[in-house]
Amino acid sequence: MPKILFVCHGNICRSPMAEFVMKEMISKCADSRCADFEIASAATSTEEIGNPVYPPARRMLASHGISCSGKTARQMTLRDYEYYDYIVLMDRNNLRNLRWILPAEIYEKECAGNGKVSLLMDWTGNSRDVADPWYTGDFTATWNDVNAGCRAMLEKLLQ
């Protein structure tokens, strides 16, 4: 059963969008293996802990028929790293911030690309950051990135 944790800075925009987009894709997946996926999201920072999904992100999900009701921000822990099979980051800053969460030897392994951490857009073959709507205000660009990344990841995991 693949266990995926999507991670961004505050866990109020990009990572919850990825969490709920992937959950939606899995709920519509005809492959019986999709029933075994476990999906969640978290932050690298403590800034938004306990806050709900940012209203424009919530509206973007809702405009596509996806609810994120009840989701509140939480910070990633070492236990999360140990539990999840895939730690999927939204940008390179998230990787830098993992240095405060992971032991040095694990962090160094991940920075060298020898672990379970990836960027979401790596799954598309286009290694770049997911557009951050907190700064850009462009939730459509983020929606497009998240959908492309989740779709590519799901296809690769089912191969």
XYZ file of C-alpha atoms in Angstrom:
159
model
C 0.000 0.000 0.000
C 1.698 3.235 -1.103
C 1.656 5.895 1.590
C 2.209 9.425 0.258
C 2.805 12.607 2.242
C 2.626 15.867 0.286
C 4.623 18.678 1.908
C 4.802 22.446 1.444
C 5.778 25.366 3.655
C 2.544 26.015 5.552
C 0.195 23.141 4.612
C -2.593 25.551 3.690
C -2.279 25.846 -0.131
C -0.207 23.521 -2.285
C 0.189 20.372 -0.197
C -3.489 20.152 0.799
C -4.425 20.774 -2.841
C -2.182 17.853 -3.805
C -3.566 15.700 -0.981
C -7.177 16.193 -2.012
C -6.530 16.083 -5.774
C -4.745 12.746 -5.349
C -7.512 11.434 -3.094
C -10.035 12.425 -5.771
C -8.013 10.722 -8.515
C -7.749 7.589 -6.412
C -11.484 7.585 -5.663
C -12.166 7.554 -9.419
C -9.424 5.054 -10.256
C -10.648 1.798 -11.836
C -7.497 -0.083 -10.771
C -8.205 -2.105 -7.610
C -4.736 -1.215 -6.252
C -5.891 2.383 -5.810
C -7.994 1.317 -2.826
C -4.783 0.683 -0.905
C -3.301 4.193 -1.181
C -2.911 6.364 1.909
C -2.584 10.110 1.280
C -1.926 13.037 3.651
C -0.178 16.410 3.734
C 1.931 18.447 6.125
C 4.089 21.567 6.462
C 7.769 22.135 7.010
C 6.995 25.178 9.189
C 4.930 25.779 12.305
C 3.447 29.061 11.055
C 0.003 27.784 10.084
C -0.487 24.816 12.443
C -4.184 24.350 13.181
C -5.344 26.697 10.420
C -7.740 25.494 7.724
C -6.907 25.368 4.033
C -6.413 28.906 2.712
C -9.772 30.169 1.338
C -8.652 30.661 -2.302
C -7.191 27.119 -2.332
C -10.398 25.797 -0.768
C -12.434 27.613 -3.440
C -10.250 26.212 -6.232
C -10.774 22.667 -4.954
C -14.510 23.275 -4.500
C -14.825 24.642 -8.045
C -13.720 21.170 -9.188
C -16.099 19.363 -6.826
C -13.415 18.495 -4.266
C -13.954 19.076 -0.559
C -11.131 19.605 1.917
C -13.482 20.048 4.846
C -11.909 19.483 8.234
C -8.309 19.719 7.008
C -6.053 21.775 9.243
C -2.349 22.446 8.875
C 0.146 20.319 10.720
C 3.924 20.078 10.693
C 5.762 17.064 9.313
C 7.641 14.985 11.876
C 10.427 12.423 11.801
C 7.738 9.820 12.481
C 6.029 10.904 9.228
C 9.303 10.434 7.372
C 9.602 6.929 8.777
C 5.942 6.041 8.103
C 5.351 7.318 4.572
C 6.805 5.650 1.462
C 6.899 8.893 -0.524
C 7.565 12.395 0.789
C 6.546 14.684 -2.078
C 7.662 18.290 -1.794
C 6.255 21.269 -3.636
C 9.556 23.151 -3.986
C 13.257 23.157 -3.243
C 12.788 25.439 -0.225
C 10.769 22.628 1.357
C 13.788 20.352 0.955
C 16.032 22.900 2.665
C 13.525 23.179 5.515
C 13.615 19.411 6.102
C 17.017 19.960 7.727
C 15.109 21.119 10.825
C 12.960 17.961 10.858
C 15.260 15.113 9.815
C 18.484 13.891 11.422
C 21.566 15.142 9.557
C 22.469 11.764 8.040
C 18.961 11.272 6.622
C 18.801 14.856 5.402
C 22.122 14.489 3.570
C 20.946 11.247 1.939
C 17.768 12.977 0.757
C 19.654 15.997 -0.580
C 21.784 13.590 -2.620
C 18.609 12.085 -4.121
C 19.062 8.724 -2.419
C 15.844 8.402 -0.473
C 12.102 8.741 -0.523
C 11.861 12.515 -1.008
C 10.985 13.980 -4.411
C 9.561 17.145 -5.890
C 6.026 16.727 -7.200
C 6.991 18.040 -10.624
C 9.845 15.484 -10.827
C 7.127 12.902 -11.482
C 6.208 14.746 -14.691
C 9.780 14.688 -15.991
C 9.864 18.485 -15.629
C 11.871 19.036 -12.466
C 10.773 22.416 -11.144
C 8.865 23.932 -8.257
C 5.077 23.942 -8.042
C 3.911 27.537 -8.430
C 3.292 29.007 -4.955
C -0.057 30.846 -4.965
C 0.663 32.453 -1.602
C 3.097 34.704 -3.461
C 1.787 34.615 -7.034
C -1.948 34.739 -6.309
C -2.310 32.402 -9.309
C -4.252 29.434 -7.964
C -4.968 28.224 -11.509
C -1.244 27.721 -12.208
C -0.928 25.817 -8.929
C -4.019 23.746 -9.755
C -2.496 22.839 -13.134
C 0.863 21.910 -11.593
C -0.731 19.828 -8.836
C -2.957 17.966 -11.284
C -0.112 17.232 -13.681
C 2.141 16.048 -10.848
C -0.481 13.885 -9.165
C -1.589 12.351 -12.465
C 2.005 11.489 -13.433
C 2.758 10.108 -9.981
C -0.336 7.917 -9.928
C 0.404 6.571 -13.412
C 3.988 5.726 -12.476
C 3.013 4.085 -9.187
C 0.478 1.888 -10.991
C 2.952 0.745 -13.686
